[in-house]
Amino acid sequence: MKHHHFFINASTLVHAHESSSTPCPSSSTRNSTSQWHLSLPSKFNSDLWCFKNSGRPMARSSKLSASFVETQSGGTRWNPSTEQIRILEALYRGGMRTPSAHQIELITAELSRYGRIEGKNVFYWFQNHKARERQKQKRSALLALCANTTDIMSPSAAVSNMGKECSMAGNKKRCRSWNVAGIDDGDHDKEKSCDGTLELFPLHPERKDT
Amino acid sequence: MKHHHFFINASTLVHAHESSSTPCPSSSTRNSTSQWHLSLPSKFNSDLWCFKNSGRPMARSSKLSASFVETQSGGTRWNPSTEQIRILEALYRGGMRTPSAHQIELITAELSRYGRIEGKNVFYWFQNHKARERQKQKRSALLALCANTTDIMSPSAAVSNMGKECSMAGNKKRCRSWNVAGIDDGDHDKEKSCDGTLELFPLHPERKDT
DNA sequence: GCAAATTAATGATTTATTCAAG
DNA sequence: CTTGAATAAATCATTAATTTGC
C-alpha cells in the first residue's frame, strides 16, 4: 500500500483523438447538470464540470475485457500515470484536500500533460485519497485505543465494533435503543422510546466494568 | 462511524466557574443560575447539576485550571472509553444536542458502565461536540470559498470577494489556500507551496509524454 | 516463463450525515 | 420542520498485483 506506482501512462494519453463522441454533451444541452446523479456540489455543476464519463456510454457490462479495452482511450476508468500520482500526492501533502472547481481545472490541465484525465478524476482522487488516509489513520488509532481499553468485555467484540457503529452482534442488542430525538434509524426494537427523556437506555441491562 | 473522537473532558469548565470563584455556591443558593456563566439552561440549576466536580471541594481557588480541577475520582480528567464515545456519538447522530438534566442523568448512568464518568462530562461533551462540529463545518465552508475566489493566482480578487460572507476576514489571512481542517498528515515535502495561490505546480517544468 | 485464478488497491457511485436557511 | 448545500462514509466495480499450476 505504500507504493502505488502504476506503470501505465503512455497508452492512456490517447484521449485526444478518441473522444469522438460528444465529449461533454454537447451539442445542445450543455447545461444538463444531472447527467450524473452524482451529488456533486453545485460549484461543480457548471458545464465545465460535465463529468460525463468523457461522453461514452460506459459499456460497463459486456465484459469486453482485455480484448481491446486496453486501448483505454475512453472505455475504461481513469488509470493515473506515475507522474499524475506523484503530483496529486504532492498536492495532498501540501495540504490540499478538497480542491475547488477552479483548482480542479488547473490541476486537470496540468495533469493532462501526463495522460488522459478529466476533472472528475481529480475530484474523485481527492475524495478517495482523503477518505482512505483518514481510514488508515483511524484504524491504527482505534487499534491502539482498543488495546488500551478492553472495557468491552471481549476483545473480539471490541475489534468488530471498531468500524461499525453498533453492530455488536448478539451481545448488546441495546444499541438501537437510544435514538433519542429525531432521525430514527428504522430498526424499531421494543426498547426504543424515542421520547428522549425516558428510557434513554435499556436501563441497566447488564453491567460490565468497574 | 463518524470519527470525531474528541477527548474533551471537563477542563473547559474550569474557566467558567473559576472566574467568579464561586464554584457551586451550593450550600445556600442552589438556585443560583449563574454559577457557570456557561449558558446552562436553567434546567441544569438544580442541585443535581451542580457539577461540583463530583462533590469534592473543587479547589475553587485561583486558577485551579487544569491543575487538578479535573481530578476526578482518580486524579485524572475524564478519559472517555471507546464505548462511551461510540454511544455519545450515536446519541448525537440520533439528534441529541443539548440533553436535559434528566437525560444527562440517564446517559451518565449508562456510560458509567464503561468507565468513570460524571454528568458534567456528558454535558460538556455535547457542548463541545456541537460547537466543534459547527466550527469544522464553518471552516470548511470558508476554506472552500477562499479556495474558490482566491484560486490559484489572484489573491486580491479573492480577498475582495470573501469579505461578504466569510467572517474570516482580516485575521484569517486567507489560510494557506488548501489546508484543510482535518487531520493533517504532517509529512510535508519540499514541494509544498503553502501559499496555495501561486505555484500550484512547478509550472511546466518539462514535458514528458505524448 | 506464462496465464488463469485469486487477492489487494483504488476509481466511481451511492447513501447518510451535518448545519443552517427558509 | 423542511430543505439545500456540502461532505464524508460506505459501497460497488474494475484494474493491478500476486499467487499458483503447468
Short mmCIF file of C-alpha atoms (C1' of nucleotides) in Angstrom, two decimals:
data_model
loop_
_atom_site.label_atom_id
_atom_site.label_comp_id
_atom_site.label_asym_id
_atom_site.label_seq_id
_atom_site.Cartn_x
_atom_site.Cartn_y
_atom_site.Cartn_z
CA MET A 1 0.00 0.00 0.00
CA LYS A 2 2.94 2.14 0.25
CA HIS A 3 3.79 2.35 -3.32
CA HIS A 4 1.08 2.72 -5.75
CA HIS A 5 3.06 3.21 -8.80
CA PHE A 6 1.23 2.35 -11.84
CA PHE A 7 3.10 1.74 -14.93
CA ILE A 8 0.51 2.82 -17.22
CA ASN A 9 0.97 6.07 -18.91
CA ALA A 10 1.58 6.48 -22.49
CA SER A 11 -1.19 4.30 -23.62
CA THR A 12 -3.77 6.33 -21.89
CA LEU A 13 -2.97 9.61 -23.33
CA VAL A 14 -4.64 8.71 -26.46
CA HIS A 15 -7.61 10.55 -25.27
CA ALA A 16 -7.19 13.33 -27.66
CA HIS A 17 -8.49 11.75 -30.74
CA GLU A 18 -10.76 9.19 -29.40
CA SER A 19 -13.09 11.32 -27.52
CA SER A 20 -15.00 11.29 -30.65
CA SER A 21 -18.43 11.02 -29.29
CA THR A 22 -19.62 14.10 -27.58
CA PRO A 23 -17.08 14.89 -25.11
CA CYS A 24 -19.26 16.85 -22.92
CA PRO A 25 -22.67 16.78 -24.26
CA SER A 26 -22.82 18.53 -26.21
CA SER A 27 -24.35 19.81 -28.83
CA SER A 28 -27.36 21.24 -27.39
CA THR A 29 -27.61 20.70 -23.80
CA ARG A 30 -24.51 21.50 -22.12
CA ASN A 31 -26.25 22.74 -19.15
CA SER A 32 -27.51 19.41 -18.19
CA THR A 33 -26.17 19.11 -14.78
CA SER A 34 -27.82 15.94 -13.95
CA GLN A 35 -26.36 13.55 -16.32
CA TRP A 36 -24.53 12.33 -13.32
CA HIS A 37 -26.65 11.98 -10.41
CA LEU A 38 -23.51 12.31 -8.57
CA SER A 39 -24.14 14.57 -5.76
CA LEU A 40 -21.54 16.95 -6.80
CA PRO A 41 -21.53 20.21 -5.09
CA SER A 42 -23.17 22.86 -7.06
CA LYS A 43 -19.96 24.51 -7.68
CA PHE A 44 -19.19 21.62 -9.89
CA ASN A 45 -22.29 21.96 -11.88
CA SER A 46 -21.17 24.32 -14.48
CA ASP A 47 -20.80 22.86 -17.85
CA LEU A 48 -17.23 22.87 -17.01
CA TRP A 49 -17.93 20.01 -14.78
CA CYS A 50 -19.85 17.88 -17.01
CA PHE A 51 -18.24 14.78 -15.76
CA LYS A 52 -19.92 12.74 -18.32
CA ASN A 53 -17.50 9.97 -18.41
CA SER A 54 -15.94 11.56 -21.34
CA GLY A 55 -19.11 11.14 -23.18
CA ARG A 56 -19.22 7.50 -23.77
CA PRO A 57 -21.85 5.02 -22.87
CA MET A 58 -19.62 3.44 -20.40
CA ALA A 59 -20.43 0.00 -21.58
CA ARG A 60 -19.85 -1.39 -18.23
CA SER A 61 -21.43 -4.64 -18.93
CA SER A 62 -20.22 -6.67 -21.78
CA LYS A 63 -17.01 -7.63 -20.26
CA LEU A 64 -15.16 -6.97 -23.38
CA SER A 65 -12.34 -7.49 -21.09
CA ALA A 66 -8.87 -7.36 -22.33
CA SER A 67 -9.75 -7.70 -25.89
CA PHE A 68 -9.25 -4.13 -26.78
CA VAL A 69 -10.06 -2.37 -23.69
CA GLU A 70 -6.50 -1.65 -23.13
CA THR A 71 -6.77 0.94 -25.72
CA GLN A 72 -8.26 2.77 -22.92
CA SER A 73 -8.64 5.85 -24.72
CA GLY A 74 -12.00 6.16 -23.27
CA GLY A 75 -13.61 2.92 -22.45
CA THR A 76 -12.13 2.28 -19.11
CA ARG A 77 -11.75 4.08 -15.95
CA TRP A 78 -9.01 6.53 -15.40
CA ASN A 79 -5.71 4.96 -14.79
CA PRO A 80 -3.37 7.50 -13.39
CA SER A 81 0.18 7.65 -14.60
CA THR A 82 3.05 7.76 -12.20
CA GLU A 83 3.54 11.40 -12.91
CA GLN A 84 -0.03 12.17 -12.22
CA ILE A 85 0.05 10.28 -8.99
CA ARG A 86 3.20 11.97 -7.98
CA ILE A 87 1.73 15.37 -8.49
CA LEU A 88 -1.53 14.56 -6.82
CA GLU A 89 0.23 13.22 -3.82
CA ALA A 90 2.44 16.25 -3.66
CA LEU A 91 -0.62 18.44 -3.65
CA TYR A 92 -2.18 16.34 -0.99
CA ARG A 93 0.87 16.54 1.15
CA GLY A 94 0.89 20.23 0.58
CA GLY A 95 -2.39 20.36 2.35
CA MET A 96 -4.87 20.21 -0.45
CA ARG A 97 -7.89 18.18 0.45
CA THR A 98 -10.94 19.44 -1.31
CA PRO A 99 -9.90 21.50 -4.29
CA SER A 100 -12.32 23.99 -5.64
CA ALA A 101 -13.70 23.74 -9.11
CA HIS A 102 -11.16 26.17 -10.32
CA GLN A 103 -8.33 24.38 -8.72
CA ILE A 104 -9.52 21.18 -10.22
CA GLU A 105 -9.47 22.83 -13.56
CA LEU A 106 -5.92 23.85 -13.16
CA ILE A 107 -4.84 20.55 -11.83
CA THR A 108 -6.56 18.74 -14.61
CA ALA A 109 -4.94 20.95 -17.14
CA GLU A 110 -1.58 20.31 -15.69
CA LEU A 111 -2.02 16.62 -15.29
CA SER A 112 -3.37 16.16 -18.74
CA ARG A 113 0.13 16.58 -19.92
CA TYR A 114 0.85 13.22 -18.44
CA GLY A 115 -2.08 11.30 -19.74
CA ARG A 116 -5.75 11.44 -20.22
CA ILE A 117 -7.52 12.85 -17.28
CA GLU A 118 -10.70 14.68 -16.51
CA GLY A 119 -11.87 16.93 -13.77
CA LYS A 120 -13.91 14.23 -12.18
CA ASN A 121 -10.89 12.06 -11.87
CA VAL A 122 -9.16 14.71 -9.88
CA PHE A 123 -12.24 15.29 -7.82
CA TYR A 124 -12.64 11.63 -7.02
CA TRP A 125 -9.00 11.16 -6.40
CA PHE A 126 -9.05 13.70 -3.62
CA GLN A 127 -12.22 12.31 -2.21
CA ASN A 128 -10.89 8.83 -2.09
CA HIS A 129 -7.43 9.67 -1.01
CA LYS A 130 -8.63 11.80 1.81
CA ALA A 131 -11.09 9.21 2.95
CA ARG A 132 -8.61 6.40 2.80
CA GLU A 133 -5.88 8.24 4.53
CA ARG A 134 -8.26 9.02 7.28
CA GLN A 135 -9.41 5.47 7.39
CA LYS A 136 -5.90 4.23 7.64
CA GLN A 137 -5.13 6.67 10.36
CA LYS A 138 -8.26 5.96 12.23
CA ARG A 139 -7.71 2.33 12.15
CA SER A 140 -4.36 2.48 13.75
CA ALA A 141 -5.66 4.87 16.33
CA LEU A 142 -8.51 2.60 17.17
CA LEU A 143 -6.31 -0.37 17.41
CA ALA A 144 -4.11 1.42 19.83
CA LEU A 145 -7.05 2.56 21.80
CA CYS A 146 -8.57 -0.82 21.67
CA ALA A 147 -5.53 -2.32 23.14
CA ASN A 148 -5.78 0.08 25.98
CA THR A 149 -9.37 -0.04 26.75
CA THR A 150 -10.51 -3.53 26.78
CA ASP A 151 -13.55 -2.42 28.54
CA ILE A 152 -15.71 -4.08 26.06
CA MET A 153 -15.54 -7.45 27.57
CA SER A 154 -14.28 -9.44 24.75
CA PRO A 155 -11.59 -8.18 22.53
CA SER A 156 -13.25 -9.68 19.60
CA ALA A 157 -16.32 -7.66 20.16
CA ALA A 158 -14.27 -4.59 20.50
CA VAL A 159 -12.48 -5.20 17.32
CA SER A 160 -15.52 -5.90 15.34
CA ASN A 161 -17.14 -2.86 16.71
CA MET A 162 -14.42 -0.57 15.81
CA GLY A 163 -15.61 0.21 12.43
CA LYS A 164 -19.22 -0.38 12.76
CA GLU A 165 -21.39 1.61 14.91
CA CYS A 166 -23.28 -0.79 16.87
CA SER A 167 -23.38 -3.98 15.17
CA MET A 168 -22.11 -5.79 18.10
CA ALA A 169 -23.89 -8.84 17.25
CA GLY A 170 -25.85 -10.66 19.72
CA ASN A 171 -24.35 -9.39 22.84
CA LYS A 172 -25.59 -5.99 23.23
CA LYS A 173 -28.62 -5.51 21.25
CA ARG A 174 -29.35 -2.46 23.17
CA CYS A 175 -27.71 -0.45 20.63
CA ARG A 176 -30.64 0.89 18.85
CA SER A 177 -32.50 1.81 21.86
CA TRP A 178 -31.18 5.23 22.32
CA ASN A 179 -32.24 7.09 19.43
CA VAL A 180 -33.35 9.99 21.00
CA ALA A 181 -34.54 12.80 19.14
CA GLY A 182 -35.22 12.52 15.67
CA ILE A 183 -33.82 10.63 12.90
CA ASP A 184 -34.90 7.29 13.70
CA ASP A 185 -32.87 4.53 12.39
CA GLY A 186 -35.67 2.46 11.34
CA ASP A 187 -34.86 -0.52 13.33
CA HIS A 188 -37.51 -0.33 15.89
CA ASP A 189 -36.97 -2.55 18.70
CA LYS A 190 -39.19 -2.75 21.55
CA GLU A 191 -36.88 -0.81 23.69
CA LYS A 192 -36.84 2.25 21.70
CA SER A 193 -38.54 5.04 23.35
CA CYS A 194 -37.63 7.99 21.36
CA ASP A 195 -39.13 10.30 23.77
CA GLY A 196 -35.74 11.42 24.61
CA THR A 197 -36.29 11.69 28.21
CA LEU A 198 -37.43 8.40 29.40
CA GLU A 199 -35.75 5.19 28.90
CA LEU A 200 -32.94 6.57 27.07
CA PHE A 201 -31.31 3.33 27.73
CA PRO A 202 -32.44 -0.14 28.29
CA LEU A 203 -32.00 0.81 31.79
CA HIS A 204 -29.26 -1.31 33.02
CA PRO A 205 -29.46 -4.47 31.14
CA GLU A 206 -26.23 -5.69 32.48
CA ARG A 207 -23.06 -4.33 33.66
CA LYS A 208 -19.64 -4.83 32.55
CA ASP A 209 -16.94 -2.96 34.17
CA THR A 210 -15.77 -1.22 37.22
CA MET B 1 -18.58 5.79 12.23
CA LYS B 2 -18.08 9.26 12.26
CA HIS B 3 -14.86 9.70 13.88
CA HIS B 4 -14.66 12.79 15.56
CA HIS B 5 -13.48 11.46 18.75
CA PHE B 6 -12.92 14.35 20.92
CA PHE B 7 -11.30 13.70 24.09
CA ILE B 8 -12.90 16.59 25.64
CA ASN B 9 -13.34 16.35 29.22
CA ALA B 10 -14.10 18.87 31.67
CA SER B 11 -11.14 21.04 31.53
CA THR B 12 -13.07 23.69 29.80
CA LEU B 13 -15.47 24.23 32.51
CA VAL B 14 -12.82 25.46 34.71
CA HIS B 15 -12.85 28.89 33.44
CA ALA B 16 -16.46 29.07 33.82
CA HIS B 17 -16.67 28.83 37.46
CA GLU B 18 -13.31 29.97 38.46
CA SER B 19 -13.89 33.36 37.20
CA SER B 20 -16.17 34.21 39.93
CA SER B 21 -14.68 31.94 42.43
CA THR B 22 -18.00 30.64 43.38
CA PRO B 23 -17.87 27.22 42.05
CA CYS B 24 -21.06 25.91 43.06
CA PRO B 25 -22.43 28.07 45.60
CA SER B 26 -24.28 25.35 46.68
CA SER B 27 -24.77 25.38 50.22
CA SER B 28 -27.24 28.04 50.38
CA THR B 29 -28.06 29.18 47.00
CA ARG B 30 -28.65 26.23 44.90
CA ASN B 31 -30.78 28.11 42.61
CA SER B 32 -28.06 30.35 41.54
CA THR B 33 -28.14 30.11 37.88
CA SER B 34 -25.04 31.96 37.25
CA GLN B 35 -22.50 29.90 38.89
CA TRP B 36 -21.49 28.86 35.49
CA HIS B 37 -21.59 31.60 33.15
CA LEU B 38 -21.81 28.91 30.78
CA SER B 39 -25.12 29.37 29.32
CA LEU B 40 -26.54 26.47 31.04
CA PRO B 41 -30.20 26.15 30.61
CA SER B 42 -31.99 26.77 33.76
CA LYS B 43 -32.95 23.22 33.97
CA PHE B 44 -29.44 22.48 34.98
CA ASN B 45 -29.66 24.52 38.00
CA SER B 46 -30.99 22.00 40.32
CA ASP B 47 -28.55 20.77 42.80
CA LEU B 48 -28.36 17.76 40.74
CA TRP B 49 -26.46 19.77 38.24
CA CYS B 50 -24.17 21.44 40.42
CA PHE B 51 -21.39 19.84 38.60
CA LYS B 52 -19.30 20.22 41.56
CA ASN B 53 -16.72 18.02 40.28
CA SER B 54 -18.28 15.08 41.89
CA GLY B 55 -18.76 16.56 45.18
CA ARG B 56 -15.25 17.26 46.01
CA PRO B 57 -14.08 20.62 47.21
CA MET B 58 -13.20 21.53 43.81
CA ALA B 59 -10.41 23.64 44.91
CA ARG B 60 -12.10 26.68 43.83
CA SER B 61 -9.11 28.70 44.29
CA SER B 62 -7.26 30.64 41.80
CA LYS B 63 -6.58 29.24 38.52
CA LEU B 64 -7.37 25.81 39.54
CA SER B 65 -7.33 25.43 35.93
CA ALA B 66 -6.20 22.20 34.61
CA SER B 67 -4.08 21.54 37.53
CA PHE B 68 -6.47 19.40 39.37
CA VAL B 69 -9.84 20.60 38.67
CA GLU B 70 -10.45 17.60 36.68
CA THR B 71 -9.01 15.41 39.21
CA GLN B 72 -11.98 13.37 39.24
CA SER B 73 -12.06 10.41 41.37
CA GLY B 74 -8.73 9.21 40.38
CA GLY B 75 -6.78 12.28 39.78
CA THR B 76 -7.05 12.49 36.06
CA ARG B 77 -9.56 14.06 33.88
CA TRP B 78 -12.23 12.13 32.19
CA ASN B 79 -10.90 9.94 29.52
CA PRO B 80 -13.76 8.54 27.57
CA SER B 81 -13.58 4.95 26.56
CA THR B 82 -14.33 3.88 23.05
CA GLU B 83 -17.69 2.62 24.11
CA GLN B 84 -18.54 5.87 25.73
CA ILE B 85 -17.52 7.79 22.68
CA ARG B 86 -19.42 5.47 20.49
CA ILE B 87 -22.53 5.89 22.49
CA LEU B 88 -22.23 9.62 22.76
CA GLU B 89 -21.75 9.90 19.05
CA ALA B 90 -24.68 7.67 18.42
CA LEU B 91 -26.80 9.90 20.56
CA TYR B 92 -25.50 12.93 18.79
CA ARG B 93 -26.29 11.46 15.45
CA GLY B 94 -29.64 10.49 16.77
CA GLY B 95 -30.33 14.14 17.11
CA MET B 96 -29.42 14.86 20.66
CA ARG B 97 -27.72 18.19 21.04
CA THR B 98 -28.50 19.59 24.42
CA PRO B 99 -29.72 16.83 26.64
CA SER B 100 -31.86 17.73 29.56
CA ALA B 101 -30.75 17.19 33.08
CA HIS B 102 -32.70 14.03 33.21
CA GLN B 103 -31.28 12.77 30.02
CA ILE B 104 -27.83 13.51 31.24
CA GLU B 105 -28.55 11.50 34.31
CA LEU B 106 -29.56 8.57 32.28
CA ILE B 107 -26.71 8.86 29.91
CA THR B 108 -24.26 9.13 32.71
CA ALA B 109 -25.70 6.12 34.38
CA GLU B 110 -25.42 4.14 31.24
CA LEU B 111 -21.98 5.27 30.35
CA SER B 112 -20.66 4.68 33.78
CA ARG B 113 -20.79 1.04 32.92
CA TYR B 114 -17.93 1.66 30.60
CA GLY B 115 -15.75 3.69 32.83
CA ARG B 116 -15.77 6.51 35.26
CA ILE B 117 -17.88 9.38 34.13
CA GLU B 118 -19.89 12.20 35.57
CA GLY B 119 -22.79 14.29 34.46
CA LYS B 120 -20.65 17.24 33.67
CA ASN B 121 -18.62 15.13 31.34
CA VAL B 122 -21.68 14.34 29.37
CA PHE B 123 -22.89 17.86 29.43
CA TYR B 124 -19.62 19.27 28.24
CA TRP B 125 -19.16 16.61 25.69
CA PHE B 126 -22.32 17.68 23.99
CA GLN B 127 -21.45 21.31 24.28
CA ASN B 128 -18.07 20.79 22.77
CA HIS B 129 -19.09 18.34 20.20
CA LYS B 130 -21.82 20.53 18.90
CA ALA B 131 -19.60 23.54 18.85
CA ARG B 132 -16.80 21.76 17.12
CA GLU B 133 -18.96 20.22 14.53
CA ARG B 134 -20.25 23.61 13.70
CA GLN B 135 -16.82 25.07 13.71
CA LYS B 136 -15.48 22.39 11.49
CA GLN B 137 -18.24 22.89 9.06
CA LYS B 138 -17.90 26.58 9.03
CA ARG B 139 -14.25 26.36 8.49
CA SER B 140 -14.51 24.07 5.55
CA ALA B 141 -17.11 26.32 4.07
CA LEU B 142 -14.81 29.24 4.43
CA LEU B 143 -11.95 27.37 3.02
CA ALA B 144 -13.95 26.33 0.07
CA LEU B 145 -14.96 29.85 -0.53
CA CYS B 146 -11.49 31.02 -0.06
CA ALA B 147 -10.17 28.47 -2.41
CA ASN B 148 -12.71 29.41 -4.94
CA THR B 149 -12.11 33.02 -5.02
CA THR B 150 -8.51 33.18 -4.34
CA ASP B 151 -7.98 30.50 -6.74
CA ILE B 152 -4.67 29.95 -7.90
CA MET B 153 -3.34 33.19 -8.87
CA SER B 154 -5.19 36.16 -7.81
CA PRO B 155 -5.29 36.64 -4.17
CA SER B 156 -6.55 40.12 -4.40
CA ALA B 157 -9.72 39.15 -6.07
CA ALA B 158 -10.21 36.52 -3.55
CA VAL B 159 -9.93 38.80 -0.68
CA SER B 160 -12.38 41.21 -2.01
CA ASN B 161 -14.84 38.52 -2.67
CA MET B 162 -14.77 36.82 0.54
CA GLY B 163 -15.46 39.78 2.57
CA LYS B 164 -19.10 39.32 2.11
CA GLU B 165 -19.74 36.20 3.88
CA CYS B 166 -16.62 34.92 5.29
CA SER B 167 -16.08 36.33 8.56
CA MET B 168 -12.67 35.03 8.39
CA ALA B 169 -11.87 38.50 7.48
CA GLY B 170 -8.69 40.05 8.48
CA ASN B 171 -7.19 37.71 10.85
CA LYS B 172 -7.59 34.69 8.79
CA LYS B 173 -5.25 35.94 6.21
CA ARG B 174 -6.90 33.68 3.92
CA CYS B 175 -5.46 30.47 5.03
CA ARG B 176 -2.96 28.60 3.24
CA SER B 177 -5.30 28.06 0.50
CA TRP B 178 -5.74 24.42 0.82
CA ASN B 179 -5.04 23.29 4.10
CA VAL B 180 -7.94 21.98 5.42
CA ALA B 181 -9.16 21.44 8.74
CA GLY B 182 -8.60 17.93 9.10
CA ILE B 183 -6.07 15.63 10.19
CA ASP B 184 -3.01 16.88 8.72
CA ASP B 185 -0.55 14.31 7.80
CA GLY B 186 2.32 16.19 8.96
CA ASP B 187 4.51 14.88 6.32
CA HIS B 188 5.17 17.85 4.22
CA ASP B 189 7.59 17.65 1.49
CA LYS B 190 9.54 20.26 -0.11
CA GLU B 191 7.06 20.73 -2.80
CA LYS B 192 4.63 22.28 -0.53
CA SER B 193 3.95 25.75 -1.59
CA CYS B 194 1.52 26.61 1.00
CA ASP B 195 0.56 29.81 -0.44
CA GLY B 196 -1.86 27.99 -2.42
CA THR B 197 -2.24 30.61 -4.83
CA LEU B 198 0.91 30.57 -6.70
CA GLU B 199 2.84 27.74 -7.98
CA LEU B 200 0.35 25.11 -7.63
CA PHE B 201 2.62 23.29 -9.83
CA PRO B 202 6.14 23.65 -10.85
CA LEU B 203 4.51 25.30 -13.72
CA HIS B 204 5.55 23.27 -16.59
CA PRO B 205 8.90 22.07 -15.64
CA GLU B 206 9.15 19.78 -18.50
CA ARG B 207 7.04 17.58 -20.51
CA LYS B 208 7.20 14.02 -20.89
CA ASP B 209 4.60 12.35 -22.86
CA THR B 210 2.53 12.20 -25.90
"C1'" DG C 1 8.06 -18.11 -18.09
"C1'" DC C 2 3.18 -17.52 -18.83
"C1'" DA C 3 -1.68 -17.15 -17.83
"C1'" DA C 4 -5.74 -18.40 -15.17
"C1'" DA C 5 -7.20 -17.63 -10.54
"C1'" DT C 6 -7.07 -15.04 -6.51
"C1'" DT C 7 -6.34 -11.03 -3.77
"C1'" DA C 8 -5.32 -6.17 -2.91
"C1'" DA C 9 -5.90 -1.30 -4.48
"C1'" DT C 10 -8.34 2.19 -5.79
"C1'" DG C 11 -11.52 4.59 -9.19
"C1'" DA C 12 -16.53 5.73 -9.35
"C1'" DT C 13 -21.28 5.80 -7.18
"C1'" DT C 14 -24.47 5.88 -3.80
"C1'" DT C 15 -26.10 6.83 0.74
"C1'" DA C 16 -26.12 9.28 5.18
"C1'" DT C 17 -24.62 12.87 7.97
"C1'" DT C 18 -24.26 17.79 9.20
"C1'" DC C 19 -25.64 22.67 9.90
"C1'" DA C 20 -28.49 26.25 8.99
"C1'" DA C 21 -31.61 28.98 5.85
"C1'" DG C 22 -36.43 29.43 4.78
"C1'" DC D 1 -39.78 21.20 10.42
"C1'" DT D 2 -38.30 21.08 5.94
"C1'" DT D 3 -34.87 21.51 2.68
"C1'" DG D 4 -30.41 22.99 0.40
"C1'" DA D 5 -25.51 22.59 0.10
"C1'" DA D 6 -21.61 20.15 1.06
"C1'" DT D 7 -19.02 16.32 2.63
"C1'" DA D 8 -17.78 12.07 4.39
"C1'" DA D 9 -18.77 7.15 4.80
"C1'" DA D 10 -19.99 3.11 2.69
"C1'" DT D 11 -20.28 0.53 -1.16
"C1'" DC D 12 -19.83 -1.07 -5.86
"C1'" DA D 13 -16.82 -2.26 -9.72
"C1'" DT D 14 -12.61 -2.69 -12.26
"C1'" DT D 15 -7.97 -2.69 -12.63
"C1'" DA D 16 -3.17 -4.12 -10.93
"C1'" DA D 17 -0.58 -7.39 -8.18
"C1'" DT D 18 0.18 -11.69 -6.71
"C1'" DT D 19 -0.09 -16.49 -6.48
"C1'" DT D 20 -0.39 -20.87 -8.47
"C1'" DG D 21 -0.18 -24.79 -11.70
"C1'" DC D 22 1.73 -26.18 -15.59
#
